[in-house]
Each structure stands twice: as C-alpha cells, then as structure tokens.
XYZ file of C-alpha atoms in Angstrom:
631
model
C 14.853 1.526 -31.831
C 11.501 1.703 -33.567
C 11.149 -0.518 -36.599
C 10.284 1.398 -39.747
C 7.444 0.239 -41.995
C 8.255 0.010 -45.669
C 6.194 2.429 -47.707
C 4.223 0.574 -50.371
C 3.177 2.312 -53.556
C -0.547 2.999 -53.733
C -2.373 1.124 -56.457
C -4.929 3.562 -57.850
C -7.554 1.914 -59.997
C -11.113 2.847 -61.014
C -13.491 0.166 -59.886
C -17.150 -0.634 -60.524
C -17.534 2.431 -62.693
C -15.436 4.606 -60.403
C -13.569 7.725 -61.332
C -9.872 8.471 -61.072
C -8.259 8.394 -57.679
C -7.849 11.510 -55.539
C -4.734 10.077 -53.940
C -1.384 11.466 -55.094
C 0.370 9.314 -57.703
C 3.101 7.009 -56.387
C 6.667 8.139 -56.714
C 8.547 5.516 -58.766
C 11.903 6.725 -57.497
C 12.841 5.825 -53.916
C 13.866 8.716 -51.688
C 17.584 9.426 -51.612
C 19.421 7.753 -48.730
C 19.949 9.952 -45.727
C 23.302 10.418 -44.037
C 23.875 8.129 -41.101
C 22.307 9.402 -37.900
C 19.818 11.713 -39.657
C 16.042 11.359 -39.602
C 13.353 12.889 -41.762
C 12.263 14.959 -38.774
C 14.072 17.405 -36.523
C 16.902 16.113 -34.391
C 15.093 17.138 -31.226
C 12.046 15.018 -32.043
C 11.324 11.323 -32.157
C 8.424 9.519 -33.793
C 5.677 7.737 -31.912
C 2.702 5.966 -33.442
C -0.938 6.401 -32.504
C -3.467 3.741 -33.528
C -6.745 5.325 -34.685
C -8.582 2.060 -35.429
C -10.767 0.908 -32.521
C -11.351 -2.779 -31.737
C -8.586 -3.855 -34.101
C -7.938 -6.939 -31.957
C -11.629 -7.969 -31.872
C -11.583 -7.906 -28.073
C -15.112 -6.482 -28.305
C -16.166 -9.104 -30.859
C -17.383 -7.438 -34.088
C -18.201 -4.059 -32.538
C -17.735 -1.350 -35.255
C -16.934 -4.037 -37.869
C -19.408 -5.125 -40.597
C -19.331 -8.040 -43.017
C -19.532 -7.015 -46.661
C -22.172 -9.243 -48.337
C -21.124 -12.357 -46.415
C -21.008 -13.837 -42.906
C -18.486 -13.096 -40.111
C -17.866 -14.158 -36.527
C -15.122 -13.986 -33.901
C -13.261 -17.149 -32.967
C -12.254 -17.382 -29.312
C -10.472 -20.001 -27.259
C -13.488 -20.745 -25.081
C -15.815 -21.537 -27.990
C -13.193 -23.284 -30.086
C -10.890 -21.840 -32.711
C -11.875 -22.048 -36.375
C -10.482 -25.402 -37.574
C -8.060 -25.340 -34.643
C -6.205 -22.283 -35.922
C -4.761 -20.238 -33.031
C -4.649 -16.418 -33.193
C -1.461 -14.587 -34.062
C -1.678 -12.541 -30.836
C -4.221 -12.273 -28.079
C -7.083 -14.736 -27.801
C -9.438 -13.717 -30.637
C -9.561 -13.248 -34.394
C -12.258 -12.647 -37.005
C -13.437 -15.241 -39.530
C -15.125 -14.112 -42.759
C -17.002 -17.048 -44.314
C -19.827 -17.882 -46.795
C -18.085 -15.674 -49.329
C -19.493 -15.797 -52.882
C -17.398 -12.929 -54.362
C -13.709 -12.047 -54.104
C -14.485 -8.491 -52.872
C -16.482 -9.734 -49.881
C -14.744 -9.218 -46.534
C -14.824 -7.199 -43.307
C -15.103 -3.400 -43.170
C -15.105 -0.469 -40.756
C -15.957 3.206 -41.272
C -12.941 5.416 -40.512
C -13.292 8.535 -38.392
C -10.845 11.338 -37.548
C -8.856 11.018 -40.768
C -6.882 14.151 -41.694
C -5.824 15.287 -45.136
C -2.075 15.385 -45.721
C -1.321 12.830 -42.978
C 0.365 9.525 -43.749
C -1.271 6.467 -42.225
C 0.403 3.066 -41.838
C -1.814 -0.014 -42.125
C -0.895 -3.431 -40.727
C -2.909 -6.633 -40.317
C -2.207 -10.312 -39.804
C -4.172 -12.496 -42.222
C -4.452 -16.106 -43.364
C -6.973 -18.157 -45.330
C -8.750 -21.512 -45.087
C -10.614 -23.608 -47.648
C -10.293 -25.818 -50.711
C -7.275 -24.502 -52.593
C -3.645 -25.505 -53.078
C -1.691 -22.324 -53.772
C -1.332 -19.065 -51.840
C -4.075 -16.548 -52.661
C -4.113 -12.765 -52.577
C -5.497 -10.754 -49.644
C -5.630 -6.992 -49.835
C -6.546 -3.926 -47.788
C -8.778 -1.433 -49.587
C -10.270 2.034 -49.052
C -13.743 2.917 -50.299
C -14.315 6.672 -50.759
C -17.932 7.806 -50.989
C -18.770 11.388 -51.908
C -22.076 13.213 -52.243
C -23.095 13.427 -55.908
C -19.976 11.674 -57.177
C -19.071 8.050 -58.016
C -17.560 5.785 -55.362
C -13.805 5.246 -55.619
C -11.813 2.206 -54.479
C -8.118 2.426 -53.630
C -5.897 -0.533 -52.838
C -3.568 0.067 -49.886
C -1.599 -3.176 -49.784
C -1.680 -6.765 -51.034
C -0.058 -9.998 -49.864
C -0.154 -13.715 -50.707
C -1.686 -15.641 -47.802
C -1.737 -19.375 -47.099
C -3.350 -21.868 -44.743
C -0.111 -22.728 -42.944
C 0.718 -19.484 -41.085
C -0.252 -15.882 -40.423
C 1.151 -13.316 -42.857
C 1.694 -9.649 -42.119
C 0.015 -7.287 -44.565
C 1.570 -3.793 -44.611
C 0.885 -0.603 -46.504
C 0.157 3.098 -46.205
C -2.075 5.823 -47.579
C -2.392 9.591 -47.610
C -5.469 11.559 -48.706
C -5.374 14.988 -50.295
C -9.105 15.489 -49.697
C -11.447 13.819 -47.230
C -14.616 12.216 -48.660
C -17.952 12.385 -46.897
C -17.604 8.695 -45.973
C -14.432 6.608 -45.814
C -14.542 2.816 -45.386
C -11.576 0.507 -44.770
C -11.928 -3.197 -45.521
C -10.030 -6.437 -46.159
C -10.899 -8.626 -49.175
C -9.364 -10.794 -51.884
C -9.456 -14.606 -51.579
C -11.473 -16.519 -54.175
C -15.148 -17.248 -53.528
C -15.663 -20.053 -51.030
C -12.366 -19.426 -49.226
C -12.540 -18.192 -45.601
C -10.585 -15.042 -44.711
C -9.047 -14.898 -41.203
C -8.073 -11.493 -39.759
C -6.107 -10.587 -36.603
C -4.464 -7.450 -35.092
C -5.510 -4.700 -37.501
C -3.952 -1.256 -36.934
C -4.079 2.081 -38.735
C -1.436 4.341 -37.220
C -0.273 7.875 -37.841
C 2.990 9.549 -36.901
C 3.113 12.051 -34.069
C 6.227 13.983 -33.062
C 7.319 14.096 -29.438
C 10.284 15.846 -27.874
C 13.230 13.628 -26.985
C 14.241 15.701 -24.017
C 10.852 15.761 -22.326
C 7.190 15.393 -23.152
C 4.707 18.100 -22.250
C 1.590 17.734 -20.131
C -0.589 20.803 -20.376
C 2.485 22.846 -21.318
C 4.511 21.466 -18.394
C 7.555 19.201 -18.802
C 7.302 15.576 -17.726
C 10.215 14.702 -15.447
C 9.833 10.959 -16.074
C 12.360 9.749 -18.629
C 11.235 7.321 -21.336
C 7.659 7.722 -20.127
C 6.137 5.742 -23.027
C 8.793 2.966 -23.072
C 9.672 3.838 -26.667
C 13.326 3.285 -25.679
C 12.664 -0.069 -24.043
C 13.368 -0.113 -20.291
C 15.944 2.665 -20.420
C 15.906 4.629 -17.086
C 13.526 2.031 -15.544
C 14.488 -0.838 -13.230
C 12.419 -3.831 -12.023
C 12.281 -4.306 -8.251
C 13.368 -7.893 -7.502
C 11.371 -9.252 -10.416
C 11.401 -9.385 -14.228
C 10.282 -6.713 -16.712
C 10.180 -6.274 -20.476
C 8.558 -4.022 -23.069
C 5.722 -5.358 -25.227
C 5.173 -3.701 -28.596
C 3.465 -4.081 -31.898
C 6.698 -5.426 -33.339
C 7.725 -7.836 -30.578
C 4.204 -9.050 -29.839
C 1.677 -7.799 -27.306
C 1.022 -9.632 -24.025
C -2.170 -11.685 -24.489
C -3.178 -9.360 -27.315
C -3.357 -6.298 -25.034
C -2.881 -3.102 -27.018
C -1.044 -0.086 -25.631
C -3.180 2.714 -24.258
C -1.168 5.223 -26.277
C 1.614 4.698 -28.739
C 2.826 1.196 -29.492
C 4.794 0.169 -26.364
C 4.080 -0.630 -22.741
C 5.968 -2.288 -19.880
C 5.125 -5.689 -18.409
C 6.322 -6.532 -14.881
C 6.220 -10.302 -14.373
C 7.583 -13.087 -12.146
C 6.430 -11.121 -9.098
C 6.604 -12.988 -5.790
C 5.656 -10.024 -3.527
C 2.981 -7.293 -3.852
C 5.603 -4.512 -3.509
C 7.571 -5.674 -6.545
C 7.179 -3.407 -9.559
C 8.988 -0.906 -11.774
C 10.961 2.089 -10.478
C 12.810 5.192 -11.644
C 15.165 7.448 -9.668
C 13.925 11.072 -9.901
C 16.219 12.641 -7.274
C 17.862 15.119 -9.636
C 14.543 16.189 -11.182
C 12.458 17.128 -8.116
C 12.847 19.934 -5.603
C 11.442 20.722 -2.158
C 8.406 22.987 -1.951
C 7.087 22.092 -5.422
C 3.792 20.277 -5.998
C 3.967 17.486 -8.603
C 1.002 15.829 -10.333
C 1.323 12.105 -11.087
C -0.510 10.095 -13.744
C -0.100 6.594 -15.206
C -2.160 4.104 -17.205
C -2.148 0.643 -15.642
C -3.822 -2.745 -15.876
C -3.114 -6.271 -14.617
C -2.913 -9.729 -16.148
C -2.697 -13.290 -14.881
C -4.716 -15.447 -12.526
C -6.833 -12.601 -11.153
C -10.585 -12.547 -10.612
C -12.107 -9.086 -10.419
C -9.903 -6.102 -9.719
C -6.546 -5.653 -7.992
C -5.008 -2.576 -6.398
C -2.136 -0.789 -8.160
C -0.213 1.883 -6.244
C 2.207 4.694 -7.006
C 4.750 5.185 -4.227
C 7.789 7.307 -3.357
C 10.757 5.713 -1.590
C 12.688 8.405 0.278
C 16.131 7.711 1.693
C 17.064 10.287 4.316
C 20.585 11.519 5.125
C 20.494 9.611 8.437
C 20.040 6.335 6.561
C 16.341 5.850 7.370
C 13.841 5.076 4.606
C 10.244 6.324 4.294
C 7.571 5.145 1.872
C 5.042 7.785 0.834
C 1.910 6.622 -1.043
C 0.947 8.923 -3.924
C -2.105 7.348 -5.509
C -3.979 4.081 -5.926
C -6.501 2.638 -8.364
C -8.350 -0.644 -8.785
C -7.138 -2.194 -12.046
C -8.550 -5.101 -14.038
C -7.606 -7.356 -16.935
C -10.269 -5.892 -19.222
C -9.183 -2.271 -19.694
C -6.646 0.424 -18.852
C -7.262 2.490 -15.716
C -5.865 5.940 -14.956
C -3.922 6.217 -11.683
C -3.639 9.802 -10.394
C -2.138 11.575 -7.405
C 0.200 14.346 -6.342
C 2.972 14.979 -3.823
C 5.165 17.690 -2.362
C 8.475 17.351 -0.507
C 9.068 19.702 2.406
C 12.598 18.462 3.022
C 14.822 17.170 0.236
C 15.978 13.618 1.094
C 19.165 11.947 -0.079
C 17.337 10.070 -2.836
C 13.802 10.000 -4.283
C 12.638 6.914 -6.180
C 9.228 6.673 -7.843
C 7.755 3.233 -8.433
C 4.533 1.368 -9.265
C 3.515 -1.709 -7.269
C 0.506 -3.405 -5.738
C -1.091 -6.422 -7.451
C -0.945 -9.760 -5.622
C 2.094 -11.989 -6.074
C 1.994 -13.899 -9.339
C -0.011 -11.240 -11.195
C 1.588 -9.224 -13.991
C 1.586 -5.431 -13.699
C 1.210 -3.580 -17.033
C 2.253 0.082 -17.249
C 1.853 2.740 -19.936
C 2.189 6.550 -20.224
C 3.744 7.564 -16.880
C 3.932 11.306 -16.147
C 5.142 13.429 -13.241
C 4.841 17.161 -13.876
C 4.818 20.384 -11.919
C 1.302 21.406 -10.938
C 0.565 24.815 -12.460
C -3.170 25.071 -11.793
C -4.471 28.269 -10.240
C -7.041 28.445 -7.466
C -10.090 30.679 -8.007
C -10.258 33.758 -5.786
C -13.611 32.892 -4.230
C -13.812 29.321 -2.996
C -16.740 27.500 -1.471
C -16.684 24.153 0.223
C -18.888 21.227 -0.710
C -21.435 22.383 1.881
C -21.635 25.803 0.220
C -19.998 27.673 3.115
C -17.484 30.256 1.924
C -13.998 29.452 3.172
C -10.819 31.488 3.256
C -8.766 28.296 2.888
C -7.367 27.998 -0.633
C -7.923 24.682 -2.421
C -9.954 23.366 0.552
C -10.958 20.012 -1.001
C -7.608 19.345 -2.793
C -9.333 19.620 -6.181
C -6.255 21.493 -7.440
C -3.802 18.881 -6.188
C -1.676 20.139 -3.277
C -1.658 23.758 -4.412
C -1.333 26.166 -1.409
C -0.664 23.259 1.004
C 2.697 22.136 2.383
C 4.113 19.619 4.823
C 5.121 20.738 8.306
C 8.340 18.796 8.815
C 7.052 15.881 6.708
C 5.779 15.064 3.234
C 2.231 15.303 1.923
C 0.359 13.490 -0.858
C -3.076 13.736 -2.484
C -5.195 10.610 -3.005
C -8.376 9.504 -4.710
C -11.034 7.390 -3.049
C -9.137 4.120 -3.568
C -6.121 5.016 -1.431
C -5.248 3.596 2.017
C -7.303 0.444 1.585
C -10.203 2.065 -0.279
C -10.717 4.940 2.151
C -13.580 7.046 0.786
C -13.583 10.842 1.221
C -16.470 12.384 3.118
C -16.755 15.175 0.544
C -15.494 15.469 -3.016
C -13.130 13.020 -4.700
C -9.808 13.607 -2.932
C -8.121 13.696 0.449
C -4.569 14.444 1.550
C -2.151 12.632 3.827
C 0.813 13.720 5.922
C 3.388 10.912 5.739
C 6.952 10.254 6.900
C 6.182 11.931 10.249
C 9.022 11.743 12.803
C 7.516 14.131 15.397
C 4.023 14.611 16.785
C 3.920 18.191 15.466
C 4.504 17.072 11.860
C 1.441 17.493 9.664
C -0.191 19.359 6.786
C -0.380 23.145 6.876
C -1.483 26.281 5.042
C -0.323 29.860 5.502
C -3.439 32.022 6.048
C -1.618 35.332 6.606
C -3.574 38.196 5.055
C -6.835 36.241 5.092
C -7.607 36.478 8.806
C -8.075 39.648 10.836
C -7.738 40.669 14.451
C -10.766 40.624 16.738
C -12.839 38.565 14.300
C -14.224 35.212 15.407
C -13.453 32.295 13.058
C -14.607 28.682 13.079
C -13.042 25.636 11.423
C -14.262 22.201 10.400
C -12.125 19.363 9.065
C -12.732 15.599 8.732
C -9.611 13.680 9.815
C -8.500 10.123 10.449
C -5.210 8.254 10.932
C -3.357 5.373 9.299
C -0.667 3.186 10.829
C -2.148 2.451 14.249
C -5.128 0.372 15.382
C -5.500 2.523 18.504
C -7.248 5.872 18.669
C -4.967 8.869 19.036
C -5.443 12.609 19.390
C -5.442 14.835 16.303
C -5.332 18.618 16.737
C -5.920 21.720 14.652
C -3.357 24.316 15.737
C -2.508 27.926 14.909
C 1.077 29.127 14.798
C 0.961 32.888 15.302
C 4.002 35.095 14.814
C 3.393 38.210 16.882
C 5.697 41.186 17.091
C 8.253 39.968 19.604
C 7.054 36.411 20.261
C 5.346 33.368 18.712
C 2.391 31.348 19.984
C 0.846 27.942 19.346
C -2.932 27.995 19.862
C -4.903 24.740 19.923
C -8.183 25.402 18.091
C -9.683 21.927 18.217
C -8.775 18.372 19.116
C -10.465 15.004 18.882
C -9.718 11.298 19.101
C -9.186 9.834 15.599
C -8.934 6.228 14.403
C -8.169 4.321 11.217
C -11.777 3.082 10.975
C -13.774 6.262 10.336
C -13.568 9.996 9.760
C -13.693 12.269 12.818
C -14.522 15.970 12.642
C -12.324 18.663 14.137
C -14.438 21.706 14.995
C -13.456 24.813 16.887
C -13.333 28.626 17.080
C -10.656 31.242 17.666
C -10.070 35.011 17.876
C -6.739 36.765 17.434
C -6.496 39.808 19.732
C -2.860 40.906 19.515
C -1.230 42.293 16.338
C 0.505 39.589 14.301
C 2.754 39.291 11.253
C 2.118 35.681 10.209
C -0.480 32.955 10.856
C -0.217 29.286 9.830
C -2.952 26.696 10.388
C -1.863 23.054 10.618
C -3.123 19.600 11.604
C -0.874 17.640 14.016
C -0.964 15.349 17.035
C -0.436 11.610 16.453
C 2.872 9.986 17.460
C 5.695 9.610 14.926
C 5.135 7.034 12.190
C 1.349 7.498 12.029
C -0.086 9.141 8.893
C -2.690 11.897 9.208
C -5.475 11.871 6.603
C -7.340 15.141 6.002
C -10.509 15.334 3.891
C -10.582 19.078 3.323
C -10.698 22.011 5.693
C -13.212 24.863 5.975
C -12.227 28.100 7.747
C -14.761 30.910 7.743
C -15.953 33.806 9.904
C -18.076 32.449 12.743
C -21.800 32.775 12.325
C -23.335 35.634 14.256
C -25.253 34.423 17.263
C -28.477 35.893 18.513
C -28.151 38.331 21.358
C -27.621 36.515 24.624
C -30.545 36.640 27.073
C -30.277 38.945 30.038
C -27.901 37.205 32.457
C -29.378 35.701 35.577
C -28.040 37.475 38.660
C -26.551 34.792 40.850
C -25.199 37.040 43.591
C -26.465 40.606 43.775
C -23.904 41.430 46.439
C -21.080 41.200 43.868
C -22.993 42.408 40.785
C -24.423 40.625 37.710
C -22.434 37.533 36.695
C -22.190 37.115 32.898
C -20.212 33.860 33.148
C -22.112 30.667 32.408
C -22.021 27.830 34.898
C -19.732 29.850 37.131
C -20.204 27.478 40.072
C -19.468 24.418 37.897
C -22.746 22.860 38.951
C -23.090 21.504 35.389
C -19.572 20.170 35.136
C -17.462 21.809 32.389
C -20.464 23.050 30.384
C -19.542 26.413 28.848
C -15.850 26.020 29.689
C -13.025 25.033 27.322
C -9.241 24.734 27.646
C -7.073 27.536 26.311
C -4.052 25.913 24.723
C -3.186 22.242 25.116
C -3.973 21.956 28.835
C -6.605 19.584 30.276
C -9.581 20.593 32.450
C -11.338 18.563 35.124
C -13.891 19.169 37.910
C -12.972 18.504 41.545
C -15.119 18.683 44.678
C -12.586 18.399 47.474
C -11.561 21.599 49.219
C -8.690 23.551 47.614
C -5.532 23.900 49.654
C -5.812 27.692 49.580
C -8.938 29.844 49.873
C -9.272 33.558 49.227
C -10.314 35.745 52.153
C -13.755 36.389 50.669
C -14.471 32.657 50.534
C -13.479 32.283 54.191
C -16.349 34.638 55.193
C -19.083 32.369 56.678
C -21.783 34.665 55.252
C -20.729 33.654 51.699
C -20.641 29.877 52.181
C -24.186 29.492 50.855
C -22.939 30.765 47.453
C -20.146 28.166 47.196
C -20.988 24.855 45.423
C -17.874 23.049 46.566
C -16.737 22.436 42.939
C -13.777 23.971 41.144
C -11.862 23.578 37.833
C -8.382 22.113 37.827
C -6.162 22.868 34.775
C -3.269 20.406 34.253
C -0.671 19.686 31.557
C 0.056 23.433 31.241
C 3.131 24.291 29.187
C 2.772 28.091 29.169
C 1.569 30.799 31.555
C -1.506 31.743 29.485
C -2.987 28.232 29.435
C -6.063 27.590 31.585
C -9.903 27.440 31.583
C -11.675 29.885 29.274
C -15.187 30.834 28.218
C -16.599 32.715 25.233
C -18.850 35.574 26.391
C -20.529 37.819 23.828
C -17.719 37.232 21.290
C -14.884 37.791 23.805
C -12.638 35.022 25.077
C -12.287 35.252 28.867
C -9.590 33.213 30.575
C -8.957 32.442 34.211
C-alpha cells in the first residue's frame, strides 16, 4: 500500500520587499476523516506518483542545479565523501559550502508546472560545521513575474543535524503560474555546509485499477508498475523484491515512471528472471505489442542482453520458448525493450517473463505492458527499396499486423534479437518459432490482391536459427481452386544462421481460384525461420524477345531456349518441389522420331531428369514470352 505524505501547511511570507503570496491560504482545520476503505478519488482509480524534477539524485553531477551565491559540488565514493559522510541512497549527494548568508543554497528552475495541481516535495538533508544544536533547513519557491516583485514561499522546514540524514517533506499548489519558478533548499546559519540527497517533486496521477491503457488499448499485464509489490509476479528460481521511494532505491536508481520498480537478484543462471501467467488474457489469432523498461546492476562492464520470452506449455506436455524481443541494457540508464507476438494455436498455458543478464547480475524492471495491436496499415505500401508491394506491413513496421503463423507462433524483433542479428532493411524482422513440422512458417493471405494471368515476382531476405548447418527455406503458394488445392513452390534457397539469404522467384496463376496464401517454410522441426520483410509486386515488363533462332526448320521455329540442354539447365526451372538434373546416357525409351537416323545430327545426347516428384504436374518448365510452359 502506498505511503501517504502528510500535507504541511504553506508558510506564506513576503520577503525582500515581496508582495503577498498567490498561493491559497492554508486550511487550519484538518479534513474530516473518511470512512474506512474510502479514498479521496474514485473507487475504480488508484494513485501513482510521477517525479517531475530531473537529476534529483545528482547522478549527472550538478546538471540543471545552480548554487545560490555560494559554492557547490557533488560528493562521490570514488573521490571521497565529504568528511566521510555516506549518502542516504545511491552513491552521490550535493554539498553546498562557503555559505555567507542563511538563504544561500542550491536551486533549480521548475518546468511543466500546472496550476491547480498539488505537488509533493521530499528531500534528504543534513548539515556539517561548527555548531552544537540542530539547525533549520527549508525548501522554498521563488516566483518571478514580469513587472511585479519577486515572491518567496516556504514549502517545508525541518531541523537537521550532523549525525544523520533527515527527511524534509512538504507540498505546494499554485493558482497562477509565474513567468519563472525556482525551487531551492536553504536555511543553515552562515558557515555551515548544507548536504542534499534524493530530491523529488511529485504530482498525483490517476490510473485505473482494473487495467492501464496504452494508446487507448487495455494492458493485459497485472500490476504492471509494481505499485502493489510483487502481486501477480513470480521470480524464476531466484529472489525478487520491489524498490521504492519509501523502502529505498537500489543503488540510488530512480524508477523510470512512478515510484516503484522490481529488482531480480541472487541469479545463478541467465534464464532466471520475473514471470507472469497470462493464459486467461490472451487469445489465438490476436497480435500483441510488448514493451518494458529495463536496466541491469552489479558487476557488469558495458552492456548486457535482456530478453522478453514466452513459455508455452502444449496439451501434449511439450514446452516451447518463443523469444519476443531483446535489448542491450546498461547500469547507467533505462532502456526500452519492444516486441510483438501472435499465437496461432492456443497452448495449455502461456507465461510471459523477462530474463537474460549474466548470472550474478541484477535485472531491474519497470513499466511492463502487453496490449492488443490496433495499428492500421496504409493502403499503398512501398518497401525500403521503393518498389510498390501488395504485401501488407511488408517490413513489420506495424508489428505483426496482417501476418500469422502457419501451424506455429510468430514474433517480431528489433536488431538486437537472436544474438544481435541485424535486419537487412528497416528496424525489425519476424521469426517463426515453435515449429514441429517442416511446413510450419509465417504466412499472409493475399486473396484479392493477386490476379489471374499476371506475372508476379517476390523477394525476401531469410535466415535460420537453431542449426549450424545450412538448410533449405522455401517461399510457397497455397492456392484454393474450385474443386482442388495446390502448393506451388515459388522460390527456394539454402539458408544458414550466419547471414541473410534472398529468396527470389516468379509465378503466374492461370486457373480460377478462391483463396491464395503466401508462406515461408522448409527447415526441419525445431529450427526457427527469420524473415526480414517480403516484397511481392507485378513482374517488371521485359523487352520484346529477339526473333528466335530456328534450330530445325524441318519441325518449325523453336521458341524454347536451350532446348537441347547444351548449356545445362540454363533457362529451365523446376515446377513444384521436384529436382532437375542433366544426364547424357541414353534414355531407356526413345520416341519413333528420334530413332530415325536422319535426325541423329539434331540430338545432343543430353536430357533433363525430374526427380522427387510428388504430383503429376511437377516437372521441368520454362518461361516463354510471359507464359509458363511445362514438360
């Protein structure tokens, strides 16, 4: 439960010739007690706090802070603490010294202050110097207006000593906003050093208890900001706790938003992290966008990888791990981890978790969201190369919109996923994971966007993950004709886990059809397919073919290229998934025309052998003037 700050009455006093305060007068009577269980906001809301004061922990030294007529510096562990005094939290604090007046201290200009909003001020302070009794330290506002006197308003005051840090607390609310508003800390007698640590100015923001909204869409993660401790979250074979402004931040690290964040510690394996079961809140066929703020802490030099992962338990008892997104995190700042996923088949359980840093390093988590992706794809889409494509969301810029898994699950990744795999184009690529058959992959329904008797060409960079050996990846069309269905192999290539390989091919649909689906498939079960976009567009018009060379006048003009196979398989391609090869030995059977001795001079002795045929229409083919001719 969030600790409430006591509201301190504002001390309004003219100062240095100032005029009366513009702040509302304090109410001498305390508010009436509320019935048990009631709050001063709606029952459906809870209160979170947002800190508007930057560099309140002096992690960036004195950036944005200014000494007021005196000297100031930041004491850090490496350079030696001021008189051996350790900070209240974190590793730094500010020291205000060489003070000759009581009002001299440390100040910062406030931005983004709103009228009618209550702000809570907290700071940890102590003093050092030649004195024997506690001395007063106070937080003050300076209001500067154009053409009017400067006003000073005391926010809070506390008696500070040399022995320990004291917490200064107060609040303020402005009815009008001056042209310049300055916040500063002051108060000890001249010659006494003022020490300042962990300064915050927070305002209340309401958030729904049932779910938070991301772009108007509900977040399915419960307790996403850890305002309710670790409720709904569970550490994976390690230890976890929530750090907050009230319990003390880890090494002085402030939350990215709000006042709480989770710390996962005592990790002995990289996969140990924090998880939440989302089985009852996700459904098959829906694309979900994932976002989280993360950082690391501990004995780490440089950056460490943090990953978001789904653990899927299937009805048959098997378990699959689907990576969602990855980011390189550091100790210095929060990083945003992003990704998306879609489930084709609903497993028995779906668990989302964050993992990744090396054993011994702490994983720090804030602001986790998983929400339905509602983004719309523009009607006209162009690929990175500028070629117009009929594929929707071709570079996965809109998450996994318009894509689905073919018997498996799919995820979108940024450039840091799969061991820092970098996309060829754009900032994202997709993966097909949890594959249990070679035909599992990523697909898109292109019905209504392709036409009969029009030549199309595709291009798609692909690679694999999960095998050190090269394996075949194919681009395939599933065509539902009236009365039957067909699988047409458009392109295939050998792919590896070392580099991107391009799938390129062409196709024409001759027969009437009711549905067409394009998908990427091929590798054995257990191997992930990575796809860096897909371009499908009408084939470029070729220049008119030159007049064919007549090879045998006796039988008319031959429009087939390399008909005698004297140049190997040049001009020929397999129709379907069969394999073609050139042979020179004599076939077992010869047609009657080839048995005529007068025609032997026209026979090269080479022929094409088609193997691995799984259907009657498979065999050698050749594109001639836009028409596919098969043999």
